[in-house]
Short mmCIF file of N, CA, C and O in Angstrom, two decimals:
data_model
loop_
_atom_site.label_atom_id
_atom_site.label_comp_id
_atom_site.label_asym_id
_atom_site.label_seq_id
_atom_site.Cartn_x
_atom_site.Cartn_y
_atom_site.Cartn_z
N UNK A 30 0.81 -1.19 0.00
CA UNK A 30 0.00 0.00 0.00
C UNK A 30 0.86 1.26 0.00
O UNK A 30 0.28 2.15 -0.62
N UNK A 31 1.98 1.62 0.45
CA UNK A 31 3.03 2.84 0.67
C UNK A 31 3.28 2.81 -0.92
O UNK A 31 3.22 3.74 -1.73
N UNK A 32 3.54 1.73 -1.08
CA UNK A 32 3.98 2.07 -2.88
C UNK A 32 3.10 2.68 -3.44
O UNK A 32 3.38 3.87 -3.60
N UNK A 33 2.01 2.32 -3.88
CA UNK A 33 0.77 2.53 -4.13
C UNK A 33 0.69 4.15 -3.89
O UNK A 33 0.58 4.90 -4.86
N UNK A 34 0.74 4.49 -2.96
CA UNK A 34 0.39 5.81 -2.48
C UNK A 34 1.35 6.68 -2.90
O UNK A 34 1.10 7.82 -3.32
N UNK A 35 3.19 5.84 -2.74
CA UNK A 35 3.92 6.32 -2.82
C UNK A 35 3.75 7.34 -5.05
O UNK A 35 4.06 8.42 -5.54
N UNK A 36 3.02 5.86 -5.59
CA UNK A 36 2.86 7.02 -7.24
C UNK A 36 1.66 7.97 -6.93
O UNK A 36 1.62 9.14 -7.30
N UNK A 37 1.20 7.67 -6.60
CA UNK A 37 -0.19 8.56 -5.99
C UNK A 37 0.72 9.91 -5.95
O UNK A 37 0.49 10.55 -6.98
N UNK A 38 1.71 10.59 -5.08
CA UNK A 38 2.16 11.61 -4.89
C UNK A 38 3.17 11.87 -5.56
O UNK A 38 3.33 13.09 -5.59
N UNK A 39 4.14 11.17 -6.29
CA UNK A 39 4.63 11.15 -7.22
C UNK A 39 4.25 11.97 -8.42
O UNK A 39 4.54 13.13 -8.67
N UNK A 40 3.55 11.12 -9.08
CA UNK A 40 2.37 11.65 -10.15
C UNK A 40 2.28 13.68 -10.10
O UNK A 40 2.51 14.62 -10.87
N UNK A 41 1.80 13.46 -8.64
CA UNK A 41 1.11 14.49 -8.59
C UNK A 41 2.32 15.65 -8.19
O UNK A 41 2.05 16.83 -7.96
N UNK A 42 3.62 15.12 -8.16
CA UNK A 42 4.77 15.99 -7.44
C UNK A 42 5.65 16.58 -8.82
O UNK A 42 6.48 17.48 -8.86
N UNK A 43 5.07 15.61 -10.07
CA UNK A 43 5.15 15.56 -11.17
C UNK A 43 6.85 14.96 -11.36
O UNK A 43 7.50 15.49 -12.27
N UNK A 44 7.49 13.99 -10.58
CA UNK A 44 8.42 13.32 -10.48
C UNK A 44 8.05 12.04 -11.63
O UNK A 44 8.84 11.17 -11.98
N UNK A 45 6.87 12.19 -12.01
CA UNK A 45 6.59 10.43 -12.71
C UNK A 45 5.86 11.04 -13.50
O UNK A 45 5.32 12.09 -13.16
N UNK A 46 5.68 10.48 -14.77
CA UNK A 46 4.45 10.63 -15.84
C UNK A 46 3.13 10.18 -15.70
O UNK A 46 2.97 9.55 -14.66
N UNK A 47 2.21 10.29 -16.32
CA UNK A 47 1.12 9.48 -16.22
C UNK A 47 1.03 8.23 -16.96
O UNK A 47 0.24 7.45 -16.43
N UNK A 48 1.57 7.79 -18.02
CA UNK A 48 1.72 7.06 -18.44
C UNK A 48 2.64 5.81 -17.97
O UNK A 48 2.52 4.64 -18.36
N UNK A 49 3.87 6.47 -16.76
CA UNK A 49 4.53 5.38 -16.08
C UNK A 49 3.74 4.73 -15.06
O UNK A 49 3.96 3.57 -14.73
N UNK A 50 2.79 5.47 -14.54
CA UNK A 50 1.78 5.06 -13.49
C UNK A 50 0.71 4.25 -14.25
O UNK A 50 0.33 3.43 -13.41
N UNK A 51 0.21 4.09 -15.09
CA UNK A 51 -0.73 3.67 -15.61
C UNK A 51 0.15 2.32 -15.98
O UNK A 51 -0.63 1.38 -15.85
N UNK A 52 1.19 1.93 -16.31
CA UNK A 52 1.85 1.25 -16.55
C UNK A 52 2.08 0.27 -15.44
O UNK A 52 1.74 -0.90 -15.30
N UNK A 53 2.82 1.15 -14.64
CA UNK A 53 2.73 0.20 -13.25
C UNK A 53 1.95 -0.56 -13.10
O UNK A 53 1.90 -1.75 -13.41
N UNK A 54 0.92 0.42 -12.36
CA UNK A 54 -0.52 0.23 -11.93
C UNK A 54 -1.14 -1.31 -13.11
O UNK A 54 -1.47 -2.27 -12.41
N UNK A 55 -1.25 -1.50 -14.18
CA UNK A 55 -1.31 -2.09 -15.50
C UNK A 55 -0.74 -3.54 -15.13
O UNK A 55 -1.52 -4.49 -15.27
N UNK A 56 0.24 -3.73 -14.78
CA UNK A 56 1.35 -4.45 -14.40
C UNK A 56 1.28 -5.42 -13.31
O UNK A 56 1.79 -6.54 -13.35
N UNK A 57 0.51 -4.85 -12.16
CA UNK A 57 0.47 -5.49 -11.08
C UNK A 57 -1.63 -5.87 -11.49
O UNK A 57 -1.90 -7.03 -11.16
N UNK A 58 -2.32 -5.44 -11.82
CA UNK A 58 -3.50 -5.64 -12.37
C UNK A 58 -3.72 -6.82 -12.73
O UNK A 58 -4.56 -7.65 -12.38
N UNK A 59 -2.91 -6.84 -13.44
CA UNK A 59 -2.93 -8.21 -14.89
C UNK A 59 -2.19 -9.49 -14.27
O UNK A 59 -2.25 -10.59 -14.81
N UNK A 60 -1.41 -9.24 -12.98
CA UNK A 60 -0.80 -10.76 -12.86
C UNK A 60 -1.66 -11.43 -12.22
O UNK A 60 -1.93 -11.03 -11.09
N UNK A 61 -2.27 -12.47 -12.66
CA UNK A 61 -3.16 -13.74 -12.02
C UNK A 61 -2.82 -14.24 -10.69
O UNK A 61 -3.41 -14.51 -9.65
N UNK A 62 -1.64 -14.25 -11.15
CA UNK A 62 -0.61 -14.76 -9.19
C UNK A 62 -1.13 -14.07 -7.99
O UNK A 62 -1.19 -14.60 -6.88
N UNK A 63 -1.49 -12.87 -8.28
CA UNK A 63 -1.84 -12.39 -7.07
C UNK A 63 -3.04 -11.86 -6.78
O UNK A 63 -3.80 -11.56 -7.71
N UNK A 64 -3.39 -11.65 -5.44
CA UNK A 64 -4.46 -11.39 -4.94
C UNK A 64 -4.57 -10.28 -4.70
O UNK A 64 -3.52 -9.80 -5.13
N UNK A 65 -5.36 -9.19 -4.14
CA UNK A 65 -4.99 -7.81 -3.42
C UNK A 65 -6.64 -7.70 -2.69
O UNK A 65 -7.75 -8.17 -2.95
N UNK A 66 -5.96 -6.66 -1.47
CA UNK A 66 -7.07 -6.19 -0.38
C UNK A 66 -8.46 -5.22 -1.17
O UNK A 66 -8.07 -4.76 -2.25
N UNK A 67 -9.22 -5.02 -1.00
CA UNK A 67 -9.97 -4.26 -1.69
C UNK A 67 -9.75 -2.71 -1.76
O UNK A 67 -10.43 -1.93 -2.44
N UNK A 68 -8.78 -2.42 -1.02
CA UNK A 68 -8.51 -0.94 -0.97
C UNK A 68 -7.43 -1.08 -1.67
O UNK A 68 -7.27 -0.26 -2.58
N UNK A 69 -6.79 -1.72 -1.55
CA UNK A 69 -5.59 -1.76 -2.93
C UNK A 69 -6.09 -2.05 -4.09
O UNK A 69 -5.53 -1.34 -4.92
N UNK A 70 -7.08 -2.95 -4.73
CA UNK A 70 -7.57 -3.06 -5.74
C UNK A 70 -8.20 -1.85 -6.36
O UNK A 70 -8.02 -1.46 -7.51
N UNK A 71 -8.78 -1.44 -5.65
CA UNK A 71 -9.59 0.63 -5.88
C UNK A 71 -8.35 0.94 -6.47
O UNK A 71 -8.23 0.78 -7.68
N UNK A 72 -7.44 1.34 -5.80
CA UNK A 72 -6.57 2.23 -5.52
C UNK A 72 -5.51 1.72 -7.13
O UNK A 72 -4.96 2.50 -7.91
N UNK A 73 -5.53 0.49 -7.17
CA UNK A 73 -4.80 0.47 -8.38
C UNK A 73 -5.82 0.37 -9.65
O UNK A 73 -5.33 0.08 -10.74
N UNK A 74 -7.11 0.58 -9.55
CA UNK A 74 -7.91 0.61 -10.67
C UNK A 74 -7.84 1.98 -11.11
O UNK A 74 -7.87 2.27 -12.30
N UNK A 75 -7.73 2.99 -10.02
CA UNK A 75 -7.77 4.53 -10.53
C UNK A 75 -6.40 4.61 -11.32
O UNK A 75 -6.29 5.21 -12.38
N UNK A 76 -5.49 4.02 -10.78
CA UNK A 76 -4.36 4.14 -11.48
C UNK A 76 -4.15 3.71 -12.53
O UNK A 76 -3.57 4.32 -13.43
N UNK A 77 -4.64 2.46 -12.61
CA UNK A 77 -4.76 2.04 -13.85
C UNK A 77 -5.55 3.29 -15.09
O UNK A 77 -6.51 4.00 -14.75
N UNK A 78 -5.13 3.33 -16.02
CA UNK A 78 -6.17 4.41 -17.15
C UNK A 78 -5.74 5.78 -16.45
O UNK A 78 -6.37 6.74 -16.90
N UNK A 79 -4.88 6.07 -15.54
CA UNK A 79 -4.74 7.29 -15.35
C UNK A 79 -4.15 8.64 -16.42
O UNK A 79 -4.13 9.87 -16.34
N UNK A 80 -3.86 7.93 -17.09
CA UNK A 80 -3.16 8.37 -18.39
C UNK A 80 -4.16 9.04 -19.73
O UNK A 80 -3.80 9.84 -20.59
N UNK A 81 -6.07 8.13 -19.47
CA UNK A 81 -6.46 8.39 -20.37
C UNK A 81 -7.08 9.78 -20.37
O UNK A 81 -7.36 10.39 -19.34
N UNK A 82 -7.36 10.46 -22.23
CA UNK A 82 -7.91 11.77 -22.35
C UNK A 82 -9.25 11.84 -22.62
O UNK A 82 -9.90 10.79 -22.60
N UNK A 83 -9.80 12.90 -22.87
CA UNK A 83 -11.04 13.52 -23.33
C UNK A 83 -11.17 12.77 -24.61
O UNK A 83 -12.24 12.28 -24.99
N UNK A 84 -9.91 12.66 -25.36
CA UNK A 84 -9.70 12.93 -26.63
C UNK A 84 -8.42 12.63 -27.00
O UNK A 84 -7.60 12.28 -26.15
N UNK A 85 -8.01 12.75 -28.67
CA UNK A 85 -7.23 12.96 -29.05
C UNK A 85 -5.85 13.42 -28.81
O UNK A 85 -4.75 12.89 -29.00
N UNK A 86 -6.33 14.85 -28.23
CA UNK A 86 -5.68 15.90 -28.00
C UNK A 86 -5.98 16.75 -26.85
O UNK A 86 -5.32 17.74 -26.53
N UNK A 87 -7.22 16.25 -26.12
CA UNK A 87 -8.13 16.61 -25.04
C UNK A 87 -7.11 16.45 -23.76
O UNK A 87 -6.03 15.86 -23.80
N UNK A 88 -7.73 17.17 -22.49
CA UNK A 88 -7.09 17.16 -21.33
C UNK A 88 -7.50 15.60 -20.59
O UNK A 88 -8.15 14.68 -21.09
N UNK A 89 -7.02 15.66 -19.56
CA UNK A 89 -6.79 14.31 -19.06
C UNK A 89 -8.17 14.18 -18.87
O UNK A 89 -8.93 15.15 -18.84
N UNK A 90 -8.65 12.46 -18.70
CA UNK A 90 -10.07 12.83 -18.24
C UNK A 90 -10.59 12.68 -16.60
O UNK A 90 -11.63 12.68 -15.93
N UNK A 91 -8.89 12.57 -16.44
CA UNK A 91 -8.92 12.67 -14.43
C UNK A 91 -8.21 13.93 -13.92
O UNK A 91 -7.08 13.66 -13.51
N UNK A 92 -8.53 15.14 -13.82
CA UNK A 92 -7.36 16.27 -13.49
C UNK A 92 -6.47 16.08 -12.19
O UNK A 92 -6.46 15.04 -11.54
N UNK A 93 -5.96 16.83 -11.98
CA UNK A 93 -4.89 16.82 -10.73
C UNK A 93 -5.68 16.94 -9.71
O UNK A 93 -5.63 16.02 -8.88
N UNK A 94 -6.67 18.11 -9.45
CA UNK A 94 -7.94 17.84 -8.27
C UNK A 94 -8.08 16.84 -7.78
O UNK A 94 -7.72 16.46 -6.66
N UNK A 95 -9.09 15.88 -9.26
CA UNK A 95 -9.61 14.62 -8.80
C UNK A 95 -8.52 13.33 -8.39
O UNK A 95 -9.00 12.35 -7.83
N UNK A 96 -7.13 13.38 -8.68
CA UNK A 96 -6.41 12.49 -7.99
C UNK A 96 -5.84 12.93 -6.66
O UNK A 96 -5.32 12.17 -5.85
N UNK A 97 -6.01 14.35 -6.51
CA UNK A 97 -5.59 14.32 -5.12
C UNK A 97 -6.80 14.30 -3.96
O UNK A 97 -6.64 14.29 -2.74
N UNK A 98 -8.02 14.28 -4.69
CA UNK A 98 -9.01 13.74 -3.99
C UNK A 98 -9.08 12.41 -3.70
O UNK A 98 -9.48 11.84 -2.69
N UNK A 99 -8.53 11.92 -4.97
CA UNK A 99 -8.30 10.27 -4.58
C UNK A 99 -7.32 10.02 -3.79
O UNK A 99 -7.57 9.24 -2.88
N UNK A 100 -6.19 10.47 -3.86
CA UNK A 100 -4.64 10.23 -2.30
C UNK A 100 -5.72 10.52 -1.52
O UNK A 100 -6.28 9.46 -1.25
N UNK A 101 -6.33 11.54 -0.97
CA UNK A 101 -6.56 11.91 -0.20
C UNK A 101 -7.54 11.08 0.62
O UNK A 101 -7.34 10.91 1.82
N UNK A 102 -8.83 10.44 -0.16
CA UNK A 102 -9.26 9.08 0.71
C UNK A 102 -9.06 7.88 0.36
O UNK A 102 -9.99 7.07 0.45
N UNK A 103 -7.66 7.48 -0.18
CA UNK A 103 -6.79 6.35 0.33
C UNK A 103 -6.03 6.43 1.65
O UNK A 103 -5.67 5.57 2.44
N UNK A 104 -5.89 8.05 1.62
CA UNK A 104 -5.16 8.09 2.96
C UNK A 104 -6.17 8.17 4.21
O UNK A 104 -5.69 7.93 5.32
N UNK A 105 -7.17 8.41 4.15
CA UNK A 105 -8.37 8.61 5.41
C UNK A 105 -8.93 6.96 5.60
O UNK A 105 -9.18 6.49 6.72
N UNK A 106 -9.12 6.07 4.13
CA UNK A 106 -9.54 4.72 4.56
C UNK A 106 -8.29 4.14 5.14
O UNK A 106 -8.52 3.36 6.06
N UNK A 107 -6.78 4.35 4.77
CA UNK A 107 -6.03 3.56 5.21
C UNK A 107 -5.80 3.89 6.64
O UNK A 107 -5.15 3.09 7.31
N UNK A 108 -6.18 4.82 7.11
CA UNK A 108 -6.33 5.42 8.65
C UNK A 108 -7.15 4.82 9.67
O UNK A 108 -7.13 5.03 10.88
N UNK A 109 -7.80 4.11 9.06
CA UNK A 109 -9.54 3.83 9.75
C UNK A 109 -8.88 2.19 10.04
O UNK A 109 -9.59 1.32 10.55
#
């Protein structure tokens, strides 16, 4: 989960692309081998497609807001 969180702020610190996160995120998704908690599964589904646009040429169709709304209650459920 720290990893997880750890691209979460990344991303958003603009240290990482969106496309390396979506990648990641992509990566650990797809392996059959493993299992994950349901808050990690969320948490890597947003990530997953984080990369995608409006469009073509369109803005993201997740802005910087809405992912730091998302850190933000990964970090309040992982609290609880």
């Amino acid at each position: 989960m720290d990893e997880i969180e750890a691209h979460f702020v990344a991303l958003l610190d603009g240290r990482t692309s969106r496309d390396a996160v979506d990648q990641w995120a992509a990566r650990w998704l797809t392996d059959d081998q493993l299992s994950w908690d349901e808050l990690s599964l969320w948490a890597l589904g947003l990530l997953c497609g984080i990369d995608l646009r409006q469009g073509p040429d369109g803005a993201y169709l997740h802005d910087d807001g809405q992912v730091r709304d998302w850190l933000d209650e990964l970090r309040s459920r992982r609290a609880r």
